[in-house]
CSV table of C-alpha atoms in Angstrom, one decimal:
chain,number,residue,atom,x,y,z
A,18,UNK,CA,108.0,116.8,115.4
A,19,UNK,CA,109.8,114.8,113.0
A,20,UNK,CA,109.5,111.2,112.4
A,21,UNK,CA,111.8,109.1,109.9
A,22,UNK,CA,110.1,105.8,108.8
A,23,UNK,CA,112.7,103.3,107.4
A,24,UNK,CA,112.0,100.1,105.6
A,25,UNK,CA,114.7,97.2,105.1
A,26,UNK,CA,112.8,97.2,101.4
A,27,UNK,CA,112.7,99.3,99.3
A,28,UNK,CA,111.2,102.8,100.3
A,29,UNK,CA,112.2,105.0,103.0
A,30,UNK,CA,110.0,107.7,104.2
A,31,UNK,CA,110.9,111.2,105.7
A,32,UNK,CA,108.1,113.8,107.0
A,33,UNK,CA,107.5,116.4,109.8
A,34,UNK,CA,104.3,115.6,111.7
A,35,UNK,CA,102.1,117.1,114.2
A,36,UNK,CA,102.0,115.3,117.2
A,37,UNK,CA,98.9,113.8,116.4
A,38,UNK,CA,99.7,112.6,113.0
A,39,UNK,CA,100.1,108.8,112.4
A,40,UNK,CA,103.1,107.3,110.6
A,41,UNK,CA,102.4,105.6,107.4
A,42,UNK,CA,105.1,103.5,105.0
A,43,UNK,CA,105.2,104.0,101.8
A,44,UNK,CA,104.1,101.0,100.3
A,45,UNK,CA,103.5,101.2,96.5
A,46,UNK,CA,107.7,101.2,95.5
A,47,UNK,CA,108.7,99.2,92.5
A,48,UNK,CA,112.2,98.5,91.8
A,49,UNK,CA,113.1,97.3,88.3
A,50,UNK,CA,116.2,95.4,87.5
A,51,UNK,CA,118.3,98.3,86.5
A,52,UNK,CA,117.2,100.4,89.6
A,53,UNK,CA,114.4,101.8,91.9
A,54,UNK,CA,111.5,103.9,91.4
A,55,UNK,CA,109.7,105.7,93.5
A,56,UNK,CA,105.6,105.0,92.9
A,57,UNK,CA,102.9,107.1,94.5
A,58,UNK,CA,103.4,107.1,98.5
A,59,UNK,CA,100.6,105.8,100.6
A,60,UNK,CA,100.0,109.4,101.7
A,61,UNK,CA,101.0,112.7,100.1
A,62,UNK,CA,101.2,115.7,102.2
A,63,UNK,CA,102.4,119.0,103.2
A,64,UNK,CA,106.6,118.8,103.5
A,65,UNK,CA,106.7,115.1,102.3
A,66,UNK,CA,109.8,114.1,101.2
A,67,UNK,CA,110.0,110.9,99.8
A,68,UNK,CA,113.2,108.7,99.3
A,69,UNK,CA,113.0,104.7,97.1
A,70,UNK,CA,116.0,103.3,96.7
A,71,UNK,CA,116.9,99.3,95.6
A,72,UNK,CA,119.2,97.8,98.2
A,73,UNK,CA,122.4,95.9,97.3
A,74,UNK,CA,124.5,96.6,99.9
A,75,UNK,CA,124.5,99.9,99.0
A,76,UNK,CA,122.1,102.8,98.4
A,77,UNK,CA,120.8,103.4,94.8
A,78,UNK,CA,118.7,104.7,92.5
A,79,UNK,CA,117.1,107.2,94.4
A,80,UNK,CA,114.4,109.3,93.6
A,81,UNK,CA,113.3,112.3,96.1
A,82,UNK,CA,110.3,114.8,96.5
A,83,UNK,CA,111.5,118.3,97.5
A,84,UNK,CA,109.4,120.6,99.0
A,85,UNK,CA,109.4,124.1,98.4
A,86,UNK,CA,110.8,124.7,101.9
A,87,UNK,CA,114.0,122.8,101.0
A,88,UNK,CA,114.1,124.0,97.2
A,89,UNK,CA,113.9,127.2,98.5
A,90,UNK,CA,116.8,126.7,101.0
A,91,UNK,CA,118.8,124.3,98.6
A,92,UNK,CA,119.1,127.1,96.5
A,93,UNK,CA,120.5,129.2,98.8
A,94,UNK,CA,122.5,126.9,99.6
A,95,UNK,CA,124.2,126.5,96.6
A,96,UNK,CA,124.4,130.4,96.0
A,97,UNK,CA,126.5,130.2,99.0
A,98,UNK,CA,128.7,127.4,97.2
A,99,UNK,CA,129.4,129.0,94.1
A,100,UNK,CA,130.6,132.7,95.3
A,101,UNK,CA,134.6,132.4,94.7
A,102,UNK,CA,136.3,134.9,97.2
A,103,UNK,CA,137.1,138.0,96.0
A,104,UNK,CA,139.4,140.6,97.7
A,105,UNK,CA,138.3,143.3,96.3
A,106,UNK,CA,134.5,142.9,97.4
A,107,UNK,CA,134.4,145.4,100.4
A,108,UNK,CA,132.4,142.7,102.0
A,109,UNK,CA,134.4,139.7,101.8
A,110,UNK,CA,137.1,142.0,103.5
A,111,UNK,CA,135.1,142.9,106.0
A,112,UNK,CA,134.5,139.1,106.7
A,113,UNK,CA,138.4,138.1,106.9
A,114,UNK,CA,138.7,141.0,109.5
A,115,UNK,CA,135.9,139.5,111.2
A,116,UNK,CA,137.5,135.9,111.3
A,117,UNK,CA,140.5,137.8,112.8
A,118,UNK,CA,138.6,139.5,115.0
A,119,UNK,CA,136.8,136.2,116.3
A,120,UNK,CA,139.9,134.3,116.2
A,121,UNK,CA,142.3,136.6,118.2
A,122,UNK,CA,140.0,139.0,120.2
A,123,UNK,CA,141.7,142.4,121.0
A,124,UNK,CA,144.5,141.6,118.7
A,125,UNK,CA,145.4,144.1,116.1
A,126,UNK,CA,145.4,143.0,112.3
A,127,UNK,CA,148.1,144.7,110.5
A,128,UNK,CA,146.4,143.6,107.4
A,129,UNK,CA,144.9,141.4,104.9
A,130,UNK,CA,147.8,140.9,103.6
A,131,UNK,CA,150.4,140.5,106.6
A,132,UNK,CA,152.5,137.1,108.0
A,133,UNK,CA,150.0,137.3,110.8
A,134,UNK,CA,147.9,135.3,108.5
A,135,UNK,CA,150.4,132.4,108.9
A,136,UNK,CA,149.4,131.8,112.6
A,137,UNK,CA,146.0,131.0,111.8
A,138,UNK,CA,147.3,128.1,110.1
A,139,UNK,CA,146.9,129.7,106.3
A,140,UNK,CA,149.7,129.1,104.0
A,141,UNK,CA,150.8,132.5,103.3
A,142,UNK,CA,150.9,136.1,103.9
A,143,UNK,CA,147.5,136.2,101.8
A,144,UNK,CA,144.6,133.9,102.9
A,145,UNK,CA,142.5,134.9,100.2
A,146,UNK,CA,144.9,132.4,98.2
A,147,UNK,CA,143.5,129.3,100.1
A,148,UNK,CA,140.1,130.1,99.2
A,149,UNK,CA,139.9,128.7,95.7
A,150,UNK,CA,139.2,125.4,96.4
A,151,UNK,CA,136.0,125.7,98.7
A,152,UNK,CA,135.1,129.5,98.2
A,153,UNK,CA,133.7,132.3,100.0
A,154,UNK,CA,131.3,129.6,101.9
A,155,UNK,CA,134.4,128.5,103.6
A,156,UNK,CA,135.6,131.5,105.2
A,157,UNK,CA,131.6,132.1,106.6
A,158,UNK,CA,132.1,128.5,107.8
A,159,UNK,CA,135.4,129.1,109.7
A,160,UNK,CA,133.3,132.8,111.0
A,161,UNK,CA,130.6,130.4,112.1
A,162,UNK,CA,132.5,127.9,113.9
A,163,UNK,CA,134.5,130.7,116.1
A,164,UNK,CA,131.6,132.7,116.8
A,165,UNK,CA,129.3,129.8,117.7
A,166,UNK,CA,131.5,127.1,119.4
A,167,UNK,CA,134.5,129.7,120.5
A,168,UNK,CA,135.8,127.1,122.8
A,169,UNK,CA,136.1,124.2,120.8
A,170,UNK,CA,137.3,126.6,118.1
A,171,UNK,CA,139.9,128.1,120.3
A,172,UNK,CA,141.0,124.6,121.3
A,173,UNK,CA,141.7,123.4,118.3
A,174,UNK,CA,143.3,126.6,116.8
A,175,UNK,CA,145.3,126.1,119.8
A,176,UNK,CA,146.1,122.5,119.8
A,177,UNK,CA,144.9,121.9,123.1
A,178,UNK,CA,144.5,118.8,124.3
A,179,UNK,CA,145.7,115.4,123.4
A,180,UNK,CA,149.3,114.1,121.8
A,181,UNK,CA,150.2,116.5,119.0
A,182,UNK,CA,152.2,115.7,116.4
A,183,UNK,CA,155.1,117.8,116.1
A,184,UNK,CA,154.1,118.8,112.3
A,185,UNK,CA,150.6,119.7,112.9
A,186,UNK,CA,147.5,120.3,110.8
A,187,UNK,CA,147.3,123.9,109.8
A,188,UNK,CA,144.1,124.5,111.1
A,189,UNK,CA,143.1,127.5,108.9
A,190,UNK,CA,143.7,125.4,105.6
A,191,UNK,CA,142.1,122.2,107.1
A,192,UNK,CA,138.7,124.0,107.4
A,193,UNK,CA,138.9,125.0,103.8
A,194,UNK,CA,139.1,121.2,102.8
A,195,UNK,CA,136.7,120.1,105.6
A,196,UNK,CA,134.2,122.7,103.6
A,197,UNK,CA,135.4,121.0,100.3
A,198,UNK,CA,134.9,117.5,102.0
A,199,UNK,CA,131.0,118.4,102.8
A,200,UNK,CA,130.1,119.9,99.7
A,201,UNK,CA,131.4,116.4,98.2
A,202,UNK,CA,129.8,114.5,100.3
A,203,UNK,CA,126.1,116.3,99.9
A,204,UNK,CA,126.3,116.5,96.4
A,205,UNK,CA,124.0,119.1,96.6
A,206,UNK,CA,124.8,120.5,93.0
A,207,UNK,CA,123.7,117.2,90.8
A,208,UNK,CA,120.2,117.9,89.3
A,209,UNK,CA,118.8,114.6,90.6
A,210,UNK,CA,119.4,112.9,94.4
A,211,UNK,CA,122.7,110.5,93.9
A,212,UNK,CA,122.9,109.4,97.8
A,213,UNK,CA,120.7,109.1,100.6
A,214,UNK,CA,122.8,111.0,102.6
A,215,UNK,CA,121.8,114.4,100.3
A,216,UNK,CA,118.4,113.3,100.8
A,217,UNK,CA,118.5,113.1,104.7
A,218,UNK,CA,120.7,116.3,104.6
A,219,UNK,CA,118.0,118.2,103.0
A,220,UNK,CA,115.2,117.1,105.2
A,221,UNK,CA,117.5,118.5,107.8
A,222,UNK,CA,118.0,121.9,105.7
A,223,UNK,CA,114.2,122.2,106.1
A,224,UNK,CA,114.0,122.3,109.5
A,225,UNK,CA,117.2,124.7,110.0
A,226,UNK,CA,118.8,126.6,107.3
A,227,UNK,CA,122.2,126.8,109.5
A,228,UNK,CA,122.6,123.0,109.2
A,229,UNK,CA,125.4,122.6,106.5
A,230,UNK,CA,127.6,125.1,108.7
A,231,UNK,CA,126.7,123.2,112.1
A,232,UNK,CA,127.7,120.1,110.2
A,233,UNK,CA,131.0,121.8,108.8
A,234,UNK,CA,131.3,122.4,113.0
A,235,UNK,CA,130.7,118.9,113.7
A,236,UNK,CA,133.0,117.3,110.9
A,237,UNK,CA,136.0,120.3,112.0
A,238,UNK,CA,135.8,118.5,116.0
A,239,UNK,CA,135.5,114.9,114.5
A,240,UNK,CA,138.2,115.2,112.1
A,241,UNK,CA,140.8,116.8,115.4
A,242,UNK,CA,139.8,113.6,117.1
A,243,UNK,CA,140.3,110.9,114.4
A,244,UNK,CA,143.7,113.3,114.0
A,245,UNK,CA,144.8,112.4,117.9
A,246,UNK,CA,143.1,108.8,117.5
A,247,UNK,CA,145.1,107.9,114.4
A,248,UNK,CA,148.6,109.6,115.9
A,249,UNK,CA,148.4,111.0,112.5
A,250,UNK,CA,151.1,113.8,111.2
A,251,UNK,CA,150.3,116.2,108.3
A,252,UNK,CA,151.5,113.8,105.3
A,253,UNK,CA,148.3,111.1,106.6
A,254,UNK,CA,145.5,114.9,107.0
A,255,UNK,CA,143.4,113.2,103.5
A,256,UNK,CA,143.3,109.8,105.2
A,257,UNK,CA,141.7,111.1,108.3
A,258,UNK,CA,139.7,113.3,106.3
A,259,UNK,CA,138.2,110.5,104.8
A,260,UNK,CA,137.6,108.4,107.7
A,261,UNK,CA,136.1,111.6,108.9
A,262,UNK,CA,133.7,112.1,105.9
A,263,UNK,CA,133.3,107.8,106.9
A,264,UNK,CA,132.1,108.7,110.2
A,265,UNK,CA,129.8,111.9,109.4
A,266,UNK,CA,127.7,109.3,106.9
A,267,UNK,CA,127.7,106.4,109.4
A,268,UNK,CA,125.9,109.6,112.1
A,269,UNK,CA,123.6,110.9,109.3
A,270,UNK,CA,122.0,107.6,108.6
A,271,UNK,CA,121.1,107.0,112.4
A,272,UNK,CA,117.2,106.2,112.6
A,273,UNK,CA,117.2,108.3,115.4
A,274,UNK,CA,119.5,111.3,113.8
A,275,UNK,CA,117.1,113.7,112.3
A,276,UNK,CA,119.0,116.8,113.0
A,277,UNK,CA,122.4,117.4,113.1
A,278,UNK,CA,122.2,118.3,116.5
A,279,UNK,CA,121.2,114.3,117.3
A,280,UNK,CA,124.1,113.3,115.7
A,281,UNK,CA,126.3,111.7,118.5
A,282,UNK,CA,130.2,113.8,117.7
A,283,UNK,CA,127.4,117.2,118.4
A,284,UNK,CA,128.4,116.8,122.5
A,285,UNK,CA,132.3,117.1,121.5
A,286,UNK,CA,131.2,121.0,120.8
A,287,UNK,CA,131.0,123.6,123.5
């Protein structure tokens, strides 16, 4: 079981325990004027992670134990992040003619190259152009979503549902920048924690190694519904994806959020 002990101080606390294990704060923080540090915890255990930080209206200075579970999946993590697509790579191929697959079951795909592309909502005849901005992760994200939440992934291919605009997101091209939007918003590449939402990410990693693309699945319904919320048309997409990336912080930080299936937008997936 997982318990998140949160102090209006200046420490927070984040462990799995057993469900006889007591909670304990961690009480021997210091902050100094130009930050927080992190002293030694009240307890130090197996898969502590432990998160100080100085308040000022905002989070800062944080400092954070990893574990060798979430090393171990933070680096894989960020494998994951830095392969660019490559269309020559047998199996990247094979993953774009899975996405079809997933996407329009029964349907055959004339090619990878072919304006059949263009009604998943990519830009051009060639998809593999799109992926420079968020990478190979992205398209596994998109394969994800379709194979694990086929009906909200259908519905908003489709449209479905709602008042469209009549100059729509193109959805293929949105989940590349959502991906791009996450990986901002983790920030899982700096060498030391800058935000408490990493930190809380990470605790999540530990427990399921799946949880950045079931977040990417979150964040794909959220933004469609701050889309319809906000009448938006294609000209306003980076302002709802920022209110988006808004609202996915504001669920992260939830006392009682310690998966990303507790986050409240998780019930608008089926």
């Amino acid at each position: 079981m997982s318990s998140v002990v949160r102090n209006q101080g200046s420490c927070v606390a984040i462990r799995s325990l057993s469900p006889s294990s007591s909670i304990n704060r961690c009480s021997h923080a210091s902050a100094s004027s130009d930050g927080a540090t992190c002293g030694r915890p009240a307890w130090i255990g197996k898969r502590l992670t432990c998160v100080c930080f100085k308040r000022k209206g905002v989070y800062e200075g944080i400092c954070f134990n990893i574990t060798p579970k979430q090393e171990e999946r933070l680096n894989r993590l960020r494998h994951r992040m830095k392969v660019y697509f490559d269309g020559s790579r047998p199996d990247h191929q094979e993953a774009l003619r899975a996405l079809w697959s997933a996407t329009y079951p029964g349907k055959e795909l004339h090619g990878l190259i072919s304006d059949q592309w263009k009604e998943m909502g990519w830009q051009g005849r060639d998809p593999s152009t799109d992926f420079r901005g968020a990478g190979f992760i992205s398209l596994e994200n998109l394969l994800f979503f379709a194979k694990t939440f086929s009906t909200s992934f259908q519905c908003l291919l489709k449209k479905q549902g709602g008042n469209r605009s009549t100059w729509e997101y193109p959805f293929a091209v949105a989940g590349v920048n959502i991906t791009f939007m996450i990986m901002q918003m983790l920030d899982l590449d700096a060498l030391k924690p800058r935000t408490f939402i990493r930190s809380v990410f990470l605790q999540m990693l530990s427990e399921n190694e799946w949880a950045f693309d079931l977040l990417y699945c979150v964040a794909f319904v959220v933004m469609d519904k701050q889309w319809l919320e906000k009448n938006a048309t294609y000209m306003e997409f980076n302002e709802v994806l920022k209110s988006t990336r808004t609202q996915l912080e504001r669920e992260l930080l939830m006392d009682d959020v310690l998966r990303i299936e507790d986050m409240p937008s998780f019930t608008l997936l089926c």
